Every structure is written in structure tokens, then in C-alpha cells.
Amino acid sequence: MWRKTPLTRAVENGTMVILDGIDKLSQDTLSSIARLLEQRQVDLPDGTRLTAHDDFACVALAHPPQVKRSWIAPEIAGMLFWVQVEPLATNELETVLSGLFPDLDVSQLNAIVRLRDRLDEAVESGAADTMDEKESLVLSLRKMKHICKRVGRKGSDLAQLV
């Protein structure tokens, strides 16, 4: 049975879709959406051809390719515009988190940011060998937001939560 996915609904309705973590997708999966992104058409499993609404937009998020593990095949490289975003500086991150979580104690927010900085330093000094190990040690903004929500909701001890 075929059901419309968030992607097909966005294509039909002309809304934006965010594809987060495309670096984790297989080359076959990425290639399958190439036609949609380049020619704005896709053939659905039920045999119908879907043409993208004029207002349809797609933002794809990914980690930069690594020398040993480049996920960007030639057919993928040409289908997206690339913008590399550097991680937020410590003071910028503190400002963002305090804006998102104004009720959270400033010392807890600062502790989360300091933890991120220390983990980044550990990864840069070789604390992880594989990409998966590196990713598990990186405290992304998404992970920090999750921690802040849990601390705010449950009043959890930060050290125990992390």
C-alpha cells in the first residue's frame, strides 16, 4: 500500500522540506531523489508521475565529506548548492541557548556549552577513531536543545542527564 510521505506532500503542496542527515543515506537513495531536485519530477511507486509545485523547496543538511569517507558522488554534487556553516562560537551559542531557554539557569547553560567545547577539543586531539565515534562525542545544537528541554522539564541534574 502506498502512502504519501512528508516529501511527496511537500512536493505536491509547494512547501519546504528539510532533509536532515543526507550524508547517512545510501548513494542509491540520494540518486533516487536527484530527478526530483534537478528536474522537479518524480515517479511514484504507484506509477504516477508527480511534478513539483512551483513553491516547493528543499534544504538538505549533512556533515562535510571526509577524505576517507566522501559521500558526495558526482551525480549528487551537481544537484545541490553547497553552503558550509561553521559551528557557533561559544558566546554565540550561549546567546542562542539563553534565548531559546530563558527559564534555564545560566550556570547550567554555560556548563552545557563548556562540555561541547571540551568534547570538540577531545575529538580534534584524536579521542575518536571512526566517524561514528566522532559523531557520538559531538554535542550538536540539536543535542544541546534536547538536554536543555529535559533539564527544564524535569529539573534533572545536568551531570546525570548527560
Coordinates of N, CA and C in Angstrom, one line a residue, residues 9-120:
R9 N 4.2 15.0 0.0 CA 3.2 16.1 0.4 C 3.8 17.5 0.1
A10 N 5.1 17.7 0.5 CA 5.7 19.0 0.3 C 5.9 19.3 -1.2
V11 N 6.2 18.3 -2.0 CA 6.3 18.4 -3.5 C 4.9 18.8 -4.0
E12 N 3.9 18.2 -3.6 CA 2.5 18.5 -4.1 C 2.0 19.9 -3.7
N13 N 2.2 20.2 -2.4 CA 1.6 21.4 -1.8 C 2.5 22.6 -1.9
G14 N 3.7 22.4 -2.4 CA 4.6 23.6 -2.6 C 5.1 24.1 -1.3
T15 N 5.5 23.3 -0.4 CA 6.1 23.7 0.9 C 7.5 23.3 0.9
M16 N 8.2 23.7 2.0 CA 9.6 23.4 2.1 C 9.8 22.1 2.9
V17 N 10.8 21.3 2.5 CA 11.1 20.1 3.2 C 12.6 20.2 3.6
I18 N 12.9 19.7 4.8 CA 14.3 19.6 5.2 C 14.7 18.2 5.3
L19 N 15.7 17.8 4.5 CA 16.3 16.5 4.6 C 17.5 16.6 5.4
D20 N 17.4 16.1 6.7 CA 18.5 16.2 7.6 C 19.3 14.9 7.7
G21 N 20.6 15.0 7.5 CA 21.4 13.9 7.6 C 21.6 13.1 6.3
I22 N 21.6 13.8 5.1 CA 21.7 13.1 3.9 C 23.0 12.4 3.7
D23 N 24.0 12.8 4.5 CA 25.3 12.1 4.4 C 25.2 10.6 4.9
K24 N 24.1 10.3 5.6 CA 23.9 8.9 6.1 C 23.1 8.1 5.1
L25 N 22.6 8.7 4.1 CA 21.8 7.9 3.1 C 22.7 7.2 2.1
S26 N 22.2 6.1 1.6 CA 23.0 5.4 0.6 C 23.0 6.2 -0.7
Q27 N 24.0 5.9 -1.6 CA 24.1 6.5 -2.9 C 22.8 6.3 -3.7
D28 N 22.2 5.1 -3.6 CA 21.0 4.8 -4.4 C 19.9 5.7 -3.9
T29 N 19.7 5.9 -2.6 CA 18.6 6.7 -2.1 C 18.8 8.1 -2.6
L30 N 20.1 8.6 -2.5 CA 20.3 10.0 -2.9 C 20.1 10.2 -4.4
S31 N 20.5 9.2 -5.2 CA 20.3 9.2 -6.6 C 18.8 9.2 -7.0
S32 N 18.0 8.5 -6.2 CA 16.6 8.4 -6.4 C 15.8 9.8 -6.3
I33 N 16.4 10.6 -5.4 CA 15.8 12.0 -5.3 C 16.4 13.0 -6.2
A34 N 17.5 12.6 -6.9 CA 18.2 13.5 -7.8 C 17.2 14.1 -8.9
R35 N 16.4 13.3 -9.5 CA 15.5 13.7 -10.5 C 14.5 14.7 -10.0
L36 N 14.0 14.5 -8.7 CA 13.1 15.4 -8.1 C 13.8 16.8 -7.9
L37 N 15.0 16.8 -7.5 CA 15.7 18.1 -7.2 C 16.2 18.8 -8.4
E38 N 16.5 18.0 -9.4 CA 17.1 18.6 -10.7 C 16.0 19.0 -11.7
Q39 N 15.0 18.0 -11.9 CA 14.0 18.2 -12.9 C 12.6 18.5 -12.4
R40 N 12.6 18.4 -11.0 CA 11.3 18.7 -10.3 C 10.2 17.7 -10.6
Q41 N 10.6 16.5 -10.9 CA 9.6 15.4 -11.2 C 10.1 14.2 -10.5
V42 N 9.1 13.3 -10.1 CA 9.5 12.0 -9.5 C 8.4 11.0 -9.9
D43 N 8.8 9.8 -10.2 CA 7.9 8.7 -10.5 C 7.6 8.0 -9.2
L44 N 6.3 7.9 -8.8 CA 5.9 7.3 -7.6 C 5.8 5.8 -7.7
P45 N 5.8 5.0 -6.6 CA 5.7 3.6 -6.7 C 4.4 3.1 -7.3
D46 N 3.3 3.9 -7.3 CA 2.0 3.5 -7.8 C 2.0 3.8 -9.3
G47 N 3.1 4.3 -9.9 CA 3.1 4.5 -11.4 C 2.8 6.0 -11.8
T48 N 2.3 6.8 -10.9 CA 2.1 8.2 -11.3 C 3.3 9.0 -11.3
R49 N 3.3 10.1 -12.1 CA 4.4 11.0 -12.1 C 4.0 12.3 -11.4
L50 N 4.8 12.6 -10.4 CA 4.5 13.8 -9.6 C 5.4 15.0 -10.1
T51 N 4.8 16.1 -10.4 CA 5.6 17.3 -10.8 C 5.6 18.2 -9.6
A52 N 6.7 18.8 -9.2 CA 6.8 19.6 -8.1 C 6.0 20.9 -8.3
H53 N 5.3 21.3 -7.2 CA 4.7 22.7 -7.2 C 5.7 23.7 -7.3
D54 N 5.4 24.9 -7.9 CA 6.4 25.9 -8.1 C 7.0 26.4 -6.8
D55 N 6.3 26.4 -5.7 CA 6.8 26.8 -4.5 C 7.6 25.8 -3.7
F56 N 7.7 24.6 -4.2 CA 8.4 23.5 -3.5 C 9.9 23.9 -3.3
A57 N 10.4 23.7 -2.1 CA 11.8 24.0 -1.9 C 12.4 22.9 -1.0
C58 N 13.7 22.6 -1.1 CA 14.3 21.6 -0.3 C 15.6 22.1 0.3
V59 N 15.8 21.8 1.6 CA 17.0 22.2 2.2 C 17.6 20.8 2.7
A60 N 18.8 20.5 2.4 CA 19.4 19.3 2.8 C 20.6 19.6 3.7
L61 N 20.6 18.9 4.9 CA 21.7 19.1 5.9 C 22.6 17.8 5.9
A62 N 23.8 18.1 6.1 CA 24.8 16.9 6.1 C 26.1 17.4 6.8
H63 N 26.8 16.4 7.3 CA 28.2 16.7 7.7 C 29.1 16.8 6.4
P64 N 30.1 17.6 6.5 CA 31.0 17.8 5.3 C 31.6 16.4 5.0
P65 N 31.9 16.2 3.8 CA 32.6 14.9 3.4 C 34.0 14.8 4.0
Q66 N 34.3 13.6 4.4 CA 35.7 13.3 4.9 C 36.5 12.8 3.8
V67 N 37.8 12.9 3.9 CA 38.8 12.5 2.9 C 38.6 10.9 2.7
K68 N 38.5 10.2 3.8 CA 38.4 8.8 3.8 C 37.0 8.3 3.4
R69 N 36.0 9.1 3.7 CA 34.6 8.7 3.5 C 33.8 9.8 2.9
S70 N 34.0 10.0 1.6 CA 33.2 11.0 0.9 C 31.9 10.4 0.4
W71 N 30.8 11.0 0.9 CA 29.5 10.5 0.5 C 29.0 11.3 -0.7
I72 N 29.7 12.2 -1.3 CA 29.3 13.0 -2.4 C 29.8 12.4 -3.7
A73 N 28.9 11.7 -4.4 CA 29.2 11.2 -5.7 C 29.0 12.3 -6.7
P74 N 29.6 12.1 -7.9 CA 29.4 13.2 -8.9 C 28.0 13.6 -9.2
E75 N 27.1 12.6 -9.3 CA 25.7 13.0 -9.6 C 25.0 13.7 -8.4
I76 N 25.5 13.5 -7.2 CA 25.0 14.2 -6.1 C 25.5 15.7 -6.0
A77 N 26.8 15.8 -6.3 CA 27.5 17.1 -6.2 C 26.8 18.2 -7.0
G78 N 26.3 17.8 -8.2 CA 25.7 18.7 -9.1 C 24.2 19.1 -8.8
M79 N 23.6 18.4 -7.9 CA 22.2 18.6 -7.7 C 21.9 19.5 -6.6
L80 N 22.9 20.0 -5.8 CA 22.6 20.9 -4.7 C 23.6 22.0 -4.7
F81 N 23.1 23.1 -4.1 CA 24.0 24.3 -3.9 C 24.6 24.0 -2.5
W82 N 25.9 24.2 -2.4 CA 26.6 23.9 -1.1 C 26.9 25.1 -0.3
V83 N 26.6 25.1 1.0 CA 27.0 26.2 1.9 C 27.5 25.5 3.1
Q84 N 28.8 25.8 3.5 CA 29.3 25.2 4.7 C 29.2 26.2 5.8
V85 N 28.6 25.7 6.9 CA 28.3 26.5 8.1 C 29.3 26.1 9.2
E86 N 30.0 27.0 9.7 CA 30.9 26.6 10.8 C 30.1 26.6 12.1
P87 N 30.6 25.8 13.1 CA 29.9 25.8 14.4 C 29.9 27.1 15.0
L88 N 28.8 27.4 15.8 CA 28.7 28.6 16.6 C 29.9 28.8 17.6
A89 N 30.3 30.0 17.7 CA 31.3 30.3 18.7 C 30.7 30.2 20.1
T90 N 31.5 30.0 21.1 CA 30.9 29.8 22.5 C 30.0 30.9 22.9
N91 N 30.3 32.2 22.7 CA 29.5 33.3 23.2 C 28.2 33.3 22.3
E92 N 28.3 33.0 21.0 CA 27.1 33.0 20.2 C 26.1 31.8 20.6
L93 N 26.7 30.7 20.9 CA 25.9 29.5 21.4 C 25.2 29.8 22.7
E94 N 25.9 30.5 23.6 CA 25.3 30.8 24.9 C 24.1 31.8 24.7
T95 N 24.3 32.7 23.7 CA 23.2 33.7 23.4 C 22.0 32.9 22.8
V96 N 22.2 32.0 21.9 CA 21.2 31.3 21.3 C 20.4 30.4 22.3
L97 N 21.2 29.7 23.1 CA 20.5 28.8 24.1 C 19.8 29.6 25.2
S98 N 20.3 30.7 25.6 CA 19.6 31.5 26.6 C 18.4 32.1 26.0
G99 N 18.4 32.4 24.7 CA 17.2 32.9 24.1 C 16.1 31.9 23.9
L100 N 16.5 30.6 23.6 CA 15.6 29.5 23.5 C 15.1 29.0 24.8
F101 N 15.9 29.1 25.9 CA 15.5 28.6 27.2 C 15.8 29.7 28.3
P102 N 15.0 30.7 28.3 CA 15.2 31.8 29.2 C 15.0 31.4 30.6
D103 N 14.2 30.4 30.9 CA 14.0 30.0 32.3 C 15.1 29.1 32.9
L104 N 16.0 28.7 32.0 CA 17.0 27.8 32.5 C 18.1 28.6 33.2
D105 N 18.7 28.0 34.2 CA 19.8 28.7 35.0 C 21.0 28.9 34.1
V106 N 21.5 30.1 34.1 CA 22.6 30.5 33.3 C 23.8 29.6 33.5
S107 N 24.1 29.2 34.7 CA 25.2 28.3 35.0 C 25.0 26.9 34.3
Q108 N 23.8 26.4 34.2 CA 23.6 25.2 33.5 C 23.8 25.3 32.0
L109 N 23.4 26.4 31.5 CA 23.6 26.7 30.0 C 25.1 26.8 29.8
N110 N 25.8 27.5 30.6 CA 27.3 27.6 30.4 C 28.0 26.3 30.6
A111 N 27.5 25.4 31.5 CA 28.1 24.1 31.6 C 27.9 23.3 30.4
I112 N 26.7 23.4 29.8 CA 26.5 22.6 28.5 C 27.4 23.1 27.4
V113 N 27.6 24.4 27.3 CA 28.4 24.9 26.3 C 29.9 24.6 26.5
R114 N 30.3 24.6 27.8 CA 31.7 24.2 28.1 C 31.9 22.7 27.8
L115 N 30.9 21.9 28.1 CA 31.0 20.5 27.7 C 31.2 20.3 26.2
R116 N 30.4 21.0 25.4 CA 30.5 21.0 24.0 C 32.0 21.3 23.6
D117 N 32.5 22.4 24.1 CA 33.9 22.8 23.8 C 34.9 21.7 24.2
R118 N 34.7 21.2 25.3 CA 35.7 20.1 25.8 C 35.6 18.9 24.9
L119 N 34.4 18.5 24.5 CA 34.2 17.3 23.6 C 34.8 17.6 22.3
D120 N 34.6 18.8 21.7 CA 35.2 19.2 20.5 C 36.7 19.1 20.5

